[in-house]
Coordinates of C-alpha atoms and ligand atoms in Angstrom, one line a residue:
M8 CA 49.4 198.4 151.1
K9 CA 47.8 201.8 151.8
F10 CA 46.4 202.6 155.2
N11 CA 42.8 202.2 154.1
D12 CA 43.4 198.7 152.7
I13 CA 44.8 197.3 156.0
P14 CA 42.2 194.8 157.1
Y15 CA 40.8 195.1 160.6
V16 CA 39.8 191.9 162.3
R17 CA 38.7 192.0 165.9
P18 CA 40.3 189.1 167.9
T19 CA 38.1 187.7 170.6
V20 CA 39.3 187.6 174.3
E21 CA 39.0 183.8 174.2
E22 CA 41.2 183.5 171.1
V23 CA 43.9 185.9 172.5
N24 CA 44.0 184.1 175.8
A25 CA 44.0 180.6 174.2
T26 CA 46.9 181.6 171.9
R27 CA 48.9 183.1 174.7
S28 CA 48.2 180.1 177.0
K29 CA 49.7 177.8 174.3
Q30 CA 52.6 180.1 173.8
L31 CA 53.2 180.3 177.6
E32 CA 53.3 176.5 177.9
K33 CA 55.9 176.3 175.2
F34 CA 57.9 179.1 176.8
K35 CA 57.7 177.4 180.3
N36 CA 58.6 174.0 179.0
A37 CA 61.5 175.1 176.7
M38 CA 64.3 172.5 177.2
T39 CA 67.1 174.5 175.5
F40 CA 68.1 178.1 175.4
D41 CA 67.3 178.3 171.7
E42 CA 63.8 176.9 172.3
C43 CA 63.3 179.5 175.1
I44 CA 64.4 182.4 172.9
H45 CA 62.2 181.1 170.1
A46 CA 59.2 180.8 172.2
Y47 CA 59.6 184.3 173.6
Q48 CA 59.9 185.7 170.0
E49 CA 56.7 184.0 169.2
I50 CA 55.0 185.5 172.2
E51 CA 56.2 189.0 171.2
N52 CA 55.3 188.6 167.5
Y53 CA 51.8 187.7 168.4
S54 CA 51.3 190.5 170.9
Y55 CA 52.8 193.2 168.7
N56 CA 51.9 192.1 165.2
V57 CA 48.4 190.8 165.9
V58 CA 46.9 192.1 169.2
Y59 CA 48.5 195.6 169.5
T60 CA 48.4 196.2 165.7
M61 CA 44.6 195.6 165.6
W62 CA 44.1 197.6 168.8
N63 CA 46.1 200.5 167.3
L64 CA 44.3 200.3 164.0
A65 CA 40.9 200.5 165.8
Y66 CA 42.2 203.4 167.8
I67 CA 43.4 205.3 164.7
R68 CA 40.2 204.8 162.8
H69 CA 38.1 205.8 165.7
T70 CA 40.0 209.0 166.3
I71 CA 40.0 210.1 162.7
D72 CA 36.2 209.9 162.8
T73 CA 34.7 209.6 166.2
T74 CA 31.2 209.5 164.6
N75 CA 32.0 206.2 162.9
K76 CA 29.8 203.7 164.8
F77 CA 31.8 200.6 163.9
Y78 CA 35.1 201.8 165.3
A79 CA 33.4 203.5 168.3
A80 CA 32.1 200.0 169.1
E81 CA 35.5 198.5 168.6
I82 CA 37.0 201.0 171.1
D83 CA 34.3 200.0 173.6
F84 CA 35.4 196.4 173.0
W85 CA 39.1 197.1 173.7
D86 CA 38.3 199.3 176.7
E87 CA 36.2 196.4 178.1
S88 CA 38.4 193.4 177.0
S89 CA 42.0 194.5 177.3
P90 CA 42.0 194.1 181.1
E91 CA 40.8 190.5 180.6
M92 CA 43.9 189.9 178.5
E93 CA 46.2 191.4 181.1
P94 CA 46.5 188.4 183.5
L95 CA 48.2 186.2 180.9
V96 CA 50.6 189.0 179.9
A97 CA 51.6 189.3 183.6
E98 CA 52.0 185.5 183.8
I99 CA 54.3 185.4 180.8
T100 CA 56.4 188.2 182.4
E101 CA 56.6 186.2 185.7
V102 CA 57.8 183.2 183.7
L103 CA 60.4 185.3 182.0
M104 CA 61.6 186.7 185.3
H105 CA 62.0 183.2 186.8
S106 CA 63.2 181.4 183.7
T107 CA 65.9 178.8 184.2
F108 CA 67.6 180.5 181.3
R109 CA 67.5 183.9 182.9
A110 CA 71.3 184.4 182.9
G111 CA 71.4 183.7 179.1
L112 CA 68.3 185.8 178.5
E113 CA 69.9 188.7 180.3
K114 CA 73.0 188.4 178.2
E115 CA 70.9 188.3 175.0
F116 CA 68.4 191.0 175.9
G117 CA 70.4 193.2 178.3
S118 CA 69.3 193.6 181.9
L119 CA 67.1 196.6 181.2
V120 CA 64.3 194.4 180.0
F121 CA 64.2 192.8 183.4
L122 CA 64.3 196.0 185.3
N123 CA 61.4 197.4 183.1
E124 CA 59.3 194.2 183.4
T125 CA 59.8 194.3 187.2
I126 CA 58.4 197.8 187.1
R127 CA 55.5 196.9 184.8
L128 CA 54.5 193.9 186.9
K129 CA 53.9 196.3 189.8
T130 CA 51.1 197.9 187.7
F131 CA 48.8 194.9 187.5
C132 CA 47.1 192.3 189.7
D133 CA 44.0 190.3 188.8
E134 CA 41.9 192.3 191.4
I135 CA 42.2 195.5 189.5
A136 CA 40.8 194.2 186.1
P137 CA 37.3 195.6 186.8
D138 CA 38.8 199.0 187.9
L139 CA 40.8 199.2 184.7
K140 CA 37.6 198.8 182.7
V141 CA 36.1 201.7 184.5
E142 CA 39.2 203.8 184.0
N143 CA 39.2 203.0 180.3
R144 CA 35.6 203.8 179.9
L145 CA 36.0 207.2 181.7
T146 CA 39.0 208.3 179.6
S147 CA 37.2 207.4 176.4
E148 CA 34.1 209.3 177.7
Y149 CA 36.3 212.4 178.2
M150 CA 38.0 212.2 174.8
N151 CA 34.6 211.7 173.0
L152 CA 33.1 214.6 174.8
I153 CA 35.9 217.0 173.7
A154 CA 35.8 215.6 170.1
S155 CA 32.0 216.3 170.0
A156 CA 32.4 220.1 170.2
Q157 CA 30.6 221.9 167.4
I158 CA 30.8 225.5 168.2
E159 CA 29.0 228.4 166.4
F160 CA 31.3 231.3 165.8
N161 CA 30.9 234.1 163.2
G162 CA 28.1 232.1 161.5
K163 CA 30.2 229.0 161.0
T164 CA 30.6 225.8 163.0
Y165 CA 34.0 224.8 164.3
N166 CA 35.7 222.1 166.4
L167 CA 38.0 223.2 169.2
E168 CA 41.1 222.7 167.1
E169 CA 39.9 225.1 164.4
L170 CA 38.9 227.7 167.0
E171 CA 42.4 227.7 168.4
A172 CA 43.7 229.5 165.3
Y173 CA 41.6 232.6 166.2
Y174 CA 43.6 233.0 169.5
R175 CA 46.3 234.4 167.3
D176 CA 44.2 237.0 165.6
P177 CA 45.7 240.5 165.9
N178 CA 42.2 242.0 166.7
R179 CA 41.6 241.7 170.4
E180 CA 37.8 241.8 170.0
I181 CA 38.0 238.7 167.8
R182 CA 40.2 237.0 170.3
L183 CA 37.8 237.9 173.1
A184 CA 34.8 236.7 171.1
V185 CA 36.4 233.4 170.2
N186 CA 37.4 232.9 173.8
N187 CA 33.7 233.5 174.9
A188 CA 32.6 230.9 172.3
Y189 CA 35.2 228.4 173.2
R190 CA 35.2 228.8 177.0
G191 CA 31.4 229.1 176.9
W192 CA 31.1 225.6 175.5
M193 CA 33.6 224.4 178.1
C194 CA 31.6 226.0 180.9
E195 CA 28.6 224.1 179.7
K196 CA 30.5 220.8 179.9
T197 CA 32.6 221.5 182.9
L198 CA 30.4 219.7 185.5
E199 CA 30.4 216.6 183.3
I200 CA 34.2 216.8 182.9
E201 CA 34.7 217.4 186.6
S202 CA 32.6 214.4 187.4
I203 CA 34.6 212.2 185.0
F204 CA 37.8 213.3 186.6
D205 CA 36.4 212.8 190.1
Q206 CA 35.5 209.3 189.2
L207 CA 39.0 208.8 187.7
A208 CA 40.7 210.0 190.8
K209 CA 38.7 207.6 192.9
V210 CA 39.1 204.6 190.7
R211 CA 42.8 205.3 190.4
A212 CA 43.1 205.6 194.2
N213 CA 41.4 202.2 194.4
I214 CA 43.8 200.7 191.9
A215 CA 46.8 202.0 193.8
K216 CA 45.4 200.6 197.1
K217 CA 44.8 197.1 195.6
L218 CA 48.3 197.1 194.2
G219 CA 49.7 197.9 197.6
H220 CA 51.1 201.3 196.6
K221 CA 51.2 204.4 198.9
N222 CA 49.0 206.3 196.4
F223 CA 48.4 206.6 192.7
V224 CA 51.5 208.8 192.3
E225 CA 53.6 205.7 192.9
T226 CA 51.4 203.8 190.4
G227 CA 51.8 206.6 187.9
Y228 CA 55.6 206.5 188.1
Y229 CA 55.5 202.7 187.5
R230 CA 53.1 203.0 184.6
N231 CA 55.5 205.5 183.0
V232 CA 58.3 203.1 183.6
R233 CA 60.4 205.6 185.5
N234 CA 63.5 203.5 185.8
S235 CA 66.3 206.0 186.5
Y236 CA 64.8 208.8 188.7
D237 CA 62.3 209.3 191.5
Q238 CA 59.7 211.8 192.8
K239 CA 62.4 213.7 194.7
M240 CA 64.5 214.3 191.6
V241 CA 61.4 215.4 189.7
K242 CA 60.6 217.9 192.4
Q243 CA 64.1 219.3 192.3
F244 CA 63.8 219.6 188.5
R245 CA 60.5 221.6 188.9
N246 CA 62.2 223.8 191.4
G247 CA 65.1 224.4 188.9
I248 CA 62.5 225.4 186.4
V249 CA 61.0 228.0 188.8
E250 CA 64.4 229.4 189.5
H251 CA 65.9 229.5 186.0
I252 CA 63.0 229.6 183.5
V253 CA 60.2 231.5 185.2
P254 CA 62.2 234.8 185.3
I255 CA 63.1 234.5 181.6
V256 CA 59.6 233.8 180.5
T257 CA 58.2 236.6 182.7
Q258 CA 60.6 239.0 181.0
L259 CA 59.6 237.7 177.6
K260 CA 55.9 238.1 178.4
E261 CA 56.6 241.7 179.5
E262 CA 58.0 242.4 176.1
Q263 CA 55.2 240.6 174.4
K264 CA 52.7 242.7 176.3
N265 CA 54.3 245.8 175.0
R266 CA 54.6 244.5 171.5
I267 CA 50.9 243.6 171.2
G268 CA 49.7 246.6 173.1
V269 CA 47.8 245.1 176.1
A270 CA 47.9 246.1 179.7
T271 CA 47.9 242.6 181.0
I272 CA 48.1 239.2 179.3
K273 CA 44.8 237.5 179.4
P274 CA 44.5 233.8 178.3
Y275 CA 43.2 235.0 174.9
D276 CA 46.3 237.3 174.5
D277 CA 48.9 234.6 175.4
E278 CA 49.3 233.2 171.9
L279 CA 49.6 236.4 169.9
M280 CA 53.3 237.3 169.8
F281 CA 53.3 240.1 167.2
I282 CA 50.8 242.9 166.7
D283 CA 50.9 242.3 162.9
G284 CA 50.2 238.5 163.5
N285 CA 52.2 235.4 164.2
A286 CA 54.2 233.4 161.6
K287 CA 51.8 231.3 159.5
P288 CA 52.8 228.6 157.1
T289 CA 52.3 229.7 153.5
G290 CA 50.6 227.5 150.9
T291 CA 48.2 224.7 151.0
P292 CA 48.6 221.4 152.9
E293 CA 49.9 219.9 149.6
D294 CA 52.6 222.6 149.4
I295 CA 53.5 221.8 153.0
F296 CA 53.8 218.1 152.2
S297 CA 55.9 218.7 149.2
H298 CA 58.3 220.9 151.1
A299 CA 58.4 218.4 153.9
R300 CA 59.3 215.7 151.4
K301 CA 62.2 217.8 150.2
M302 CA 63.3 218.6 153.7
Y303 CA 63.4 215.0 154.9
Q304 CA 65.2 214.1 151.7
E305 CA 67.9 216.6 152.3
M306 CA 68.2 215.8 156.1
S307 CA 69.3 212.2 155.9
S308 CA 68.7 209.0 154.0
S309 CA 66.8 207.5 156.8
T310 CA 64.4 210.5 157.3
A311 CA 63.8 210.4 153.5
E312 CA 63.0 206.7 153.6
V313 CA 60.5 207.1 156.5
W314 CA 58.8 210.2 155.1
N315 CA 58.4 208.7 151.6
F316 CA 57.1 205.4 153.0
M317 CA 54.5 207.2 155.1
Q318 CA 53.4 209.6 152.4
D319 CA 53.2 206.9 149.8
H320 CA 51.1 204.6 152.0
D321 CA 48.7 207.3 153.3
L322 CA 50.1 207.1 156.8
L323 CA 49.5 210.7 157.6
D324 CA 46.0 212.1 158.5
V325 CA 46.6 215.8 159.2
I326 CA 43.5 217.7 158.0
T327 CA 41.1 218.7 160.7
R328 CA 37.4 217.7 160.2
P329 CA 34.2 217.7 162.2
G330 CA 34.1 214.6 164.5
K331 CA 37.9 214.1 164.4
R332 CA 39.6 213.9 167.8
T333 CA 41.7 217.0 168.8
G334 CA 45.4 217.1 169.1
G335 CA 48.1 215.0 167.5
Y336 CA 49.9 211.7 168.1
Q337 CA 52.1 209.1 166.4
T338 CA 51.5 205.4 166.7
Y339 CA 53.0 202.4 165.2
L340 CA 51.5 199.3 163.4
S341 CA 54.1 196.6 164.1
A342 CA 52.7 194.1 161.6
Y343 CA 53.3 196.6 158.8
D344 CA 56.4 198.4 160.1
A345 CA 54.2 201.4 159.6
P346 CA 54.3 204.6 161.8
F347 CA 51.1 206.6 161.6
I348 CA 50.7 210.4 162.2
F349 CA 47.5 211.9 163.3
A350 CA 47.3 215.7 163.4
N351 CA 44.8 218.6 163.1
F352 CA 46.2 221.3 160.8
N353 CA 44.6 224.7 161.6
G354 CA 46.7 227.1 159.6
T355 CA 49.0 228.1 162.5
S356 CA 52.7 227.6 163.0
E357 CA 51.8 224.6 165.2
D358 CA 51.0 222.7 162.0
I359 CA 54.7 222.6 161.3
G360 CA 56.3 222.9 164.8
G361 CA 53.8 220.8 166.7
M362 CA 52.6 218.3 164.1
L363 CA 54.7 217.9 161.0
T364 CA 58.1 217.9 162.7
H365 CA 57.3 216.7 166.3
E366 CA 55.2 213.7 165.3
F367 CA 57.6 212.9 162.5
G368 CA 60.4 212.7 165.1
H369 CA 58.3 210.0 166.8
A370 CA 57.6 208.2 163.6
W371 CA 61.2 208.2 162.5
A372 CA 62.3 206.9 165.8
S373 CA 59.7 204.1 165.8
Y374 CA 60.8 203.0 162.3
L375 CA 64.5 203.0 163.2
A376 CA 63.8 200.8 166.2
K377 CA 61.8 198.2 164.3
D378 CA 64.5 195.5 164.3
I379 CA 65.5 195.8 168.0
F380 CA 64.9 192.6 169.8
P381 CA 63.2 192.1 172.2
K382 CA 60.4 194.3 170.8
S383 CA 59.6 195.6 174.3
L384 CA 62.7 197.8 174.0
Q385 CA 61.4 199.3 170.7
Y386 CA 58.7 201.0 172.8
V387 CA 60.5 203.6 174.7
P388 CA 59.3 205.4 177.8
G389 CA 57.9 208.9 177.2
D390 CA 60.9 210.8 178.6
I391 CA 63.1 209.4 175.8
A392 CA 60.4 209.3 173.1
E393 CA 59.7 213.0 173.5
I394 CA 63.3 213.9 172.9
H395 CA 63.1 212.1 169.6
A396 CA 60.1 214.4 168.8
I397 CA 61.0 217.7 170.3
A398 CA 64.6 217.7 169.1
M399 CA 63.3 217.0 165.6
E400 CA 61.3 220.2 165.8
F401 CA 64.7 222.0 166.3
F402 CA 66.7 220.0 163.8
T403 CA 64.3 221.1 161.0
W404 CA 65.0 224.8 161.6
P405 CA 67.3 225.1 158.6
W406 CA 64.4 224.3 156.3
M407 CA 61.8 226.6 157.9
E408 CA 62.0 229.2 155.2
G409 CA 60.4 226.9 152.8
F410 CA 57.3 226.7 155.1
F411 CA 57.2 230.3 156.4
G412 CA 58.8 232.5 153.7
E413 CA 59.5 235.9 155.1
D414 CA 57.9 235.0 158.4
C415 CA 60.7 232.6 159.1
E416 CA 62.5 234.8 161.7
K417 CA 59.2 235.3 163.5
Y418 CA 58.8 231.5 163.5
Y419 CA 62.2 230.9 165.2
Y420 CA 61.3 233.5 167.8
I421 CA 57.8 232.1 168.5
H422 CA 59.0 228.5 168.5
L423 CA 61.8 229.1 171.0
A424 CA 59.8 231.6 173.3
N425 CA 56.8 229.3 173.4
H426 CA 59.0 226.3 174.1
L427 CA 60.3 228.0 177.2
A428 CA 56.7 229.1 178.2
W429 CA 55.4 225.5 177.7
L430 CA 58.1 224.1 180.1
L431 CA 56.3 226.1 182.8
Y432 CA 52.9 224.8 181.9
E433 CA 54.2 221.2 181.8
V434 CA 55.8 221.3 185.3
A435 CA 52.6 223.0 186.6
L436 CA 50.5 220.1 185.3
D437 CA 53.0 217.7 186.8
E438 CA 52.9 219.3 190.3
F439 CA 49.1 219.5 190.0
Q440 CA 48.8 215.7 189.4
H441 CA 51.1 214.9 192.4
H442 CA 48.8 216.9 194.7
V443 CA 45.6 215.6 193.2
Y444 CA 46.6 211.9 193.4
E445 CA 48.1 212.3 196.9
K446 CA 44.6 213.5 198.0
P447 CA 42.0 211.7 195.9
E448 CA 39.3 212.9 198.3
M449 CA 39.7 216.5 197.0
T450 CA 36.6 218.1 195.7
S451 CA 36.4 219.6 192.2
S452 CA 36.5 223.1 193.5
Q453 CA 39.6 222.3 195.6
R454 CA 41.3 221.0 192.4
N455 CA 40.4 224.1 190.6
Q456 CA 41.7 226.3 193.4
L457 CA 44.9 224.3 193.4
W458 CA 45.3 224.9 189.7
L459 CA 44.9 228.6 190.1
E460 CA 47.6 228.6 192.8
L461 CA 50.0 226.7 190.6
E462 CA 49.3 229.1 187.7
G463 CA 50.3 231.9 190.1
K464 CA 53.6 230.1 190.8
Y465 CA 54.5 229.0 187.3
R466 CA 52.8 231.4 185.0
P467 CA 52.7 234.6 187.1
W468 CA 52.2 236.9 184.2
L469 CA 48.8 235.4 183.2
D470 CA 45.8 237.6 184.1
N471 CA 42.8 235.2 184.6
S472 CA 40.5 237.8 186.2
D473 CA 37.1 238.1 184.6
V474 CA 37.8 235.2 182.2
P475 CA 35.2 232.5 182.3
F476 CA 36.4 228.9 182.9
D477 CA 40.1 229.9 183.2
G478 CA 39.4 232.4 186.0
E479 CA 37.8 229.6 188.0
G480 CA 40.9 227.5 187.8
R481 CA 39.5 225.1 185.2
R482 CA 42.2 225.4 182.5
W483 CA 43.7 222.0 183.4
Q484 CA 40.5 220.3 182.2
L485 CA 41.5 221.0 178.6
Q486 CA 44.6 218.9 178.8
S487 CA 43.7 215.4 177.6
Q488 CA 46.8 213.7 179.1
T489 CA 45.6 214.7 182.5
F490 CA 42.8 212.3 182.0
T491 CA 44.3 209.7 179.7
L492 CA 47.9 209.4 180.7
P493 CA 48.6 210.4 184.3
F494 CA 52.1 211.7 185.0
Y495 CA 53.0 211.7 181.3
Y496 CA 53.3 215.5 181.2
I497 CA 56.7 215.8 182.9
N498 CA 58.2 213.8 180.0
Y499 CA 57.7 216.9 177.8
A500 CA 59.5 219.1 180.2
L501 CA 62.5 216.8 180.8
A502 CA 62.7 216.1 177.1
G503 CA 62.2 219.7 176.3
V504 CA 65.3 220.7 178.3
V505 CA 67.4 218.0 176.6
S506 CA 66.1 219.1 173.2
L507 CA 67.2 222.7 173.9
S508 CA 70.7 221.3 174.4
F509 CA 70.4 219.6 171.0
W510 CA 69.2 222.9 169.6
A511 CA 72.2 224.8 171.0
K512 CA 74.6 222.1 169.7
S513 CA 73.0 222.2 166.3
R514 CA 73.6 225.9 166.0
Q515 CA 77.3 225.4 166.7
N516 CA 77.8 222.4 164.4
F517 CA 74.7 220.9 162.8
T518 CA 76.4 217.7 161.5
A519 CA 78.0 216.8 164.8
A520 CA 74.7 217.5 166.7
W521 CA 72.7 215.5 164.1
E522 CA 75.1 212.5 164.5
K523 CA 74.6 212.6 168.3
Y524 CA 70.8 212.8 167.9
D525 CA 70.8 210.0 165.3
R526 CA 72.9 207.8 167.6
F527 CA 70.6 208.7 170.6
T528 CA 67.5 207.8 168.6
R529 CA 68.8 204.5 167.2
L530 CA 69.5 203.3 170.8
A531 CA 65.8 203.6 171.4
G532 CA 64.8 202.1 174.7
T533 CA 67.9 199.9 175.2
K534 CA 69.1 202.2 178.1
T535 CA 67.4 204.2 180.7
F536 CA 66.8 208.0 180.3
V537 CA 69.8 208.9 182.5
E538 CA 72.1 206.2 181.0
L539 CA 71.2 207.2 177.4
L540 CA 72.1 210.9 178.0
E541 CA 75.4 209.8 179.5
E542 CA 76.1 207.4 176.7
V543 CA 75.9 210.1 174.0
G544 CA 77.3 212.8 176.2
M545 CA 74.2 215.1 176.6
P546 CA 73.7 217.2 179.8
S547 CA 71.2 215.9 182.3
P548 CA 68.2 218.1 183.0
F549 CA 68.4 217.0 186.7
V550 CA 71.6 219.1 187.2
A551 CA 70.5 222.7 188.0
D552 CA 73.6 224.2 186.4
N553 CA 72.8 222.5 183.1
L554 CA 69.3 224.0 183.3
K555 CA 70.8 227.5 183.9
L556 CA 73.3 227.2 181.0
I557 CA 70.7 226.2 178.5
A558 CA 68.2 228.8 179.7
D559 CA 70.9 231.5 179.3
E560 CA 71.6 230.2 175.8
A561 CA 67.9 230.4 174.7
W562 CA 67.6 233.8 176.3
K563 CA 70.6 235.1 174.4
F564 CA 69.1 234.0 171.1
L565 CA 65.8 235.6 171.9
D566 CA 67.4 238.8 173.1
E567 CA 69.6 239.1 170.0
N568 CA 66.8 238.2 167.6
K569 CA 64.1 240.6 168.8
I570 CA 61.4 241.4 166.3
K571 CA 59.0 244.4 166.7
Ligands
LIG186 ZN1 55.3 213.7 171.4

């Protein structure tokens, strides 16, 4: 069945709750271990194959066309109704935790399920249901506002994603003009965005209070199922990044400045790496797809299987259009064993590095995990999931010539240099969120001031002076996860460092590195982040020496592969 033929049927809250109640009774009253396992399987099948599949389907169809009224109304329904479905989910988990068959279940499932469910239980109580509805409504409001951008530039109308491409134009006047158009639109919306975030900070503080947490930072860690490290370790990791990565990126930016002929790097200079232009994929989207098919064919039998399945069933929506949401993501429709990739191609190298390879890493991992039982272990926390995706960006390097032709060397340089620079942005956003949720009473201008200070700490080369929006410390307002997925961003940095180790290993021995990555991915969420790295013998990003080693390795490559 092709994606467009998948039928969408909205389940009612009453129906979902009635089905789950019945399943819960069966689960509670199981007389034998077999009955108990069977009942739990039924519960999961219903949740993943019916409820979450329909929810995801509505989400995908809404994001590919936010002007479609039908699916916009469906998202309103899910925003409003999903908190009303939560109490029974929590009750089922309670029964699982206290089951008379717990010892047998732990043997069958492994103990991690119980650790994860203990953490998830901390994120819900009946009293927060109304607050969750408000939170859902506000995050949707932000996403719809950003997707609504229709900006006039050079006599044409663009969405934000399309405008991004002009930040790589070798002509500085064009970059400046596009920045004025882009940031001008953001300036018009900024008060609205700040008000949304302010309400989010307050409602999240309320949720944390009702859950009995110190603040929403604690809640955010539980929501992200951080089961093997704490706030202190994350802080040390950020410090390690300041010590080992900031000096390297500062040096790289100094060289970039000279290469592109500017006195200081303004936000609209940051993306341009070479004075004669960045690496761009050659050919049409069809050419890109046909090379991707060849690449995943040659890579391994499982990548071939997943890519072909997705392409043959229209499970990739990558062309940018008016009204389409910005960014990219991968999601999974359990009922059809179908990963789905959403992206916005804009003719830059990000189409390959950020969309086609990154999101495919997620899709491949989702598909490989499809038979793991219980299903809750198929859905891995972001720290592990982002390794699946970011390492895939690097494992596709040997095939990049087919996408970039003679620009291939430039692509390697840009990909790796940007990867290091992004680590800094990622930890800055993480630190920002810690402060913001520790002090939910902060005003919008205090939040903006804080962001400016953090940019000074983590991205000291950036010259924000006289730049509207960015100069006022508002750049964080462009990052959707700050609104939709609090505390997710550090996952990219942790996974980014581990993926660099995979990159270094793949350059020494591709086959051996691939086997390690393949094994890592097939284990999905059956172990914690820290345990999984130990299991396959990958260095932990929490050890400062590892961070230094890998930073040196990346620096060596960039230094030896300089391009004018
Ligand atoms: Zn990702």
